[in-house]
Amino acid sequence: AFDPVAMDKARQVIRDDRITYCESLSAALLDIDALIVVTPWPQFREVPALLRGRHPVPLFVDVRRAFERGSVERYEGIGL
């Protein structure tokens, strides 16, 4: 899990050993099957470039539809 704003609070509120909290977006994208972007922070604009060339390609779920469908190979826009 990675959030550039709420990491400290998330660690306090969500205490689950199955969650790995990461200090950077790049670290959070290592060895993943899926990625869910809930808040369109500016840092997340890098996601399509960081996922390009990955095999297997992780599923990218965009809850705010802040990204273009074609920007990521396996894209699902839901919500707003």
Coordinates of N, CA and C in Angstrom, one line a residue:
A1 N 0.8 -1.2 0.0 CA 0.0 0.0 0.0 C 0.9 1.2 0.0
F2 N 0.4 2.2 -0.7 CA 1.2 3.5 -0.8 C 0.2 4.6 -0.9
D3 N 0.3 5.7 -0.1 CA -0.4 6.9 -0.2 C 0.5 8.0 0.2
P4 N 0.7 9.0 -0.7 CA 1.7 10.0 -0.4 C 1.3 10.9 0.7
V5 N 0.0 10.9 1.1 CA -0.5 11.8 2.2 C -0.8 11.1 3.5
A6 N -1.5 9.9 3.3 CA -2.1 9.3 4.5 C -1.4 8.0 5.0
M7 N -0.2 7.8 4.7 CA 0.5 6.5 5.1 C 0.5 6.3 6.6
D8 N 0.9 7.3 7.3 CA 1.1 7.2 8.8 C -0.3 6.9 9.4
K9 N -1.3 7.6 9.0 CA -2.7 7.3 9.5 C -3.2 5.9 9.1
A10 N -2.9 5.5 7.9 CA -3.3 4.2 7.4 C -2.7 3.1 8.3
R11 N -1.4 3.3 8.6 CA -0.7 2.3 9.4 C -1.4 2.1 10.8
Q12 N -1.8 3.2 11.3 CA -2.4 3.2 12.7 C -3.8 2.6 12.6
V13 N -4.6 2.9 11.6 CA -6.0 2.5 11.5 C -6.1 1.1 11.0
I14 N -5.3 0.7 9.9 CA -5.4 -0.6 9.3 C -4.2 -1.4 9.7
R15 N -4.4 -2.2 10.8 CA -3.3 -3.0 11.3 C -3.6 -4.4 10.8
D16 N -2.9 -4.8 9.8 CA -3.1 -6.1 9.1 C -1.7 -6.5 8.6
D17 N -1.3 -7.7 9.1 CA 0.1 -8.2 8.7 C 0.1 -8.6 7.2
R18 N -1.0 -8.7 6.6 CA -1.0 -9.0 5.1 C -0.8 -7.8 4.2
I19 N -0.8 -6.6 4.8 CA -0.6 -5.4 4.1 C 0.9 -5.0 4.2
T20 N 1.5 -4.7 3.1 CA 2.9 -4.2 3.1 C 2.8 -2.7 2.8
Y21 N 3.2 -1.9 3.7 CA 3.2 -0.4 3.5 C 4.5 -0.1 2.8
C22 N 4.5 0.7 1.7 CA 5.7 1.0 1.0 C 5.9 2.5 1.1
E23 N 7.2 2.9 1.0 CA 7.6 4.3 1.2 C 7.6 5.0 -0.2
S24 N 7.4 4.3 -1.3 CA 7.4 5.0 -2.6 C 6.4 4.3 -3.5
L25 N 6.0 5.0 -4.5 CA 5.1 4.4 -5.5 C 5.9 3.3 -6.3
S26 N 7.1 3.5 -6.6 CA 7.9 2.5 -7.3 C 7.9 1.2 -6.5
A27 N 8.2 1.3 -5.2 CA 8.2 0.1 -4.4 C 6.9 -0.6 -4.3
A28 N 5.8 0.2 -4.3 CA 4.5 -0.4 -4.2 C 4.1 -1.1 -5.4
L29 N 4.7 -0.8 -6.5 CA 4.4 -1.4 -7.8 C 5.2 -2.7 -8.1
L30 N 6.1 -3.1 -7.2 CA 6.9 -4.3 -7.4 C 6.0 -5.5 -7.1
D31 N 6.1 -6.5 -8.0 CA 5.5 -7.8 -7.8 C 4.0 -7.8 -7.4
I32 N 3.3 -7.1 -8.2 CA 1.8 -6.9 -7.9 C 1.0 -7.6 -9.0
D33 N -0.2 -8.0 -8.6 CA -1.2 -8.5 -9.6 C -2.2 -7.5 -10.0
A34 N -2.4 -6.5 -9.1 CA -3.4 -5.5 -9.4 C -3.0 -4.2 -8.6
L35 N -3.6 -3.1 -9.1 CA -3.3 -1.8 -8.5 C -4.7 -1.1 -8.5
I36 N -5.0 -0.5 -7.4 CA -6.2 0.3 -7.3 C -5.9 1.7 -6.9
V37 N -6.2 2.7 -7.8 CA -6.0 4.1 -7.5 C -7.3 4.7 -7.1
V38 N -7.4 5.1 -5.9 CA -8.6 5.7 -5.3 C -8.6 7.2 -5.3
T39 N -7.5 7.8 -5.1 CA -7.3 9.2 -5.1 C -6.3 9.6 -6.1
P40 N -6.7 10.5 -7.0 CA -5.8 10.9 -8.1 C -4.7 11.9 -7.7
W41 N -3.9 11.5 -6.8 CA -2.7 12.4 -6.4 C -1.8 12.6 -7.6
P42 N -1.2 13.7 -7.7 CA -0.3 14.0 -8.9 C 0.8 12.9 -9.1
Q43 N 1.3 12.3 -8.0 CA 2.3 11.3 -8.1 C 1.8 10.1 -8.9
F44 N 0.6 9.8 -8.9 CA 0.0 8.6 -9.5 C 0.0 8.8 -11.1
R45 N 0.2 10.0 -11.6 CA 0.3 10.2 -13.0 C 1.4 9.4 -13.7
E46 N 2.4 9.0 -12.9 CA 3.5 8.2 -13.3 C 3.2 6.7 -13.6
V47 N 2.0 6.3 -13.0 CA 1.7 4.9 -13.1 C 1.8 4.3 -14.5
P48 N 1.1 4.8 -15.5 CA 1.2 4.2 -16.8 C 2.6 3.9 -17.3
A49 N 3.5 4.9 -17.1 CA 4.9 4.7 -17.5 C 5.6 3.7 -16.7
L50 N 5.3 3.6 -15.4 CA 5.9 2.6 -14.5 C 5.5 1.2 -14.8
L51 N 4.2 1.1 -15.4 CA 3.7 -0.3 -15.7 C 4.1 -0.7 -17.1
R52 N 4.5 0.2 -17.9 CA 4.8 -0.1 -19.3 C 5.9 -1.2 -19.4
G53 N 5.7 -2.2 -20.2 CA 6.7 -3.2 -20.4 C 6.7 -4.3 -19.3
R54 N 5.8 -4.3 -18.4 CA 5.7 -5.3 -17.3 C 5.1 -6.6 -17.9
H55 N 5.6 -7.7 -17.4 CA 5.0 -9.0 -17.8 C 5.0 -9.9 -16.6
P56 N 3.9 -10.4 -16.1 CA 2.6 -10.1 -16.6 C 2.1 -8.6 -16.2
V57 N 1.2 -8.1 -17.0 CA 0.7 -6.8 -16.8 C -0.3 -6.8 -15.6
P58 N -0.1 -6.0 -14.6 CA -1.1 -6.0 -13.5 C -2.4 -5.3 -13.9
L59 N -3.4 -5.7 -13.3 CA -4.7 -5.0 -13.5 C -4.7 -3.7 -12.9
F60 N -5.1 -2.6 -13.6 CA -5.1 -1.3 -13.1 C -6.6 -0.8 -12.9
V61 N -7.0 -0.7 -11.7 CA -8.4 -0.3 -11.4 C -8.4 1.2 -11.0
D62 N -9.0 2.0 -11.8 CA -9.1 3.5 -11.6 C -10.4 3.9 -11.1
V63 N -10.5 4.1 -9.8 CA -11.8 4.4 -9.2 C -12.4 5.8 -9.5
R64 N -11.5 6.7 -9.9 CA -12.0 8.0 -10.3 C -12.0 8.3 -11.8
R65 N -11.7 7.3 -12.6 CA -11.6 7.5 -14.0 C -10.7 8.7 -14.4
A66 N -9.6 8.8 -13.7 CA -8.7 9.9 -13.9 C -7.7 9.6 -15.0
F67 N -7.6 8.4 -15.5 CA -6.6 8.0 -16.5 C -7.4 7.6 -17.8
E68 N -6.7 7.7 -18.9 CA -7.2 7.3 -20.2 C -7.2 5.8 -20.3
R69 N -8.3 5.2 -20.8 CA -8.4 3.8 -20.9 C -7.2 3.2 -21.6
G70 N -6.7 3.7 -22.6 CA -5.6 3.2 -23.4 C -4.2 3.4 -22.8
S71 N -4.1 4.1 -21.7 CA -2.8 4.4 -21.1 C -2.2 3.2 -20.4
V72 N -3.0 2.2 -20.0 CA -2.5 1.0 -19.4 C -3.2 -0.2 -20.1
E73 N -2.5 -1.2 -20.3 CA -3.0 -2.4 -21.1 C -4.2 -3.0 -20.4
R74 N -4.1 -3.3 -19.1 CA -5.2 -3.9 -18.4 C -5.9 -2.9 -17.5
Y75 N -6.8 -2.1 -18.0 CA -7.4 -1.0 -17.3 C -8.9 -1.2 -17.1
E76 N -9.4 -0.9 -15.9 CA -10.8 -0.9 -15.6 C -11.1 0.4 -14.9
G77 N -11.9 1.2 -15.5 CA -12.4 2.4 -14.8 C -13.8 2.2 -14.2
I78 N -13.9 2.5 -12.9 CA -15.2 2.3 -12.2 C -15.5 3.5 -11.4
G79 N -16.7 3.6 -11.0 CA -17.0 4.8 -10.1 C -17.3 6.0 -10.8
L80 N -16.9 7.1 -10.3 CA -17.2 8.5 -10.8 C -17.1 8.6 -12.3

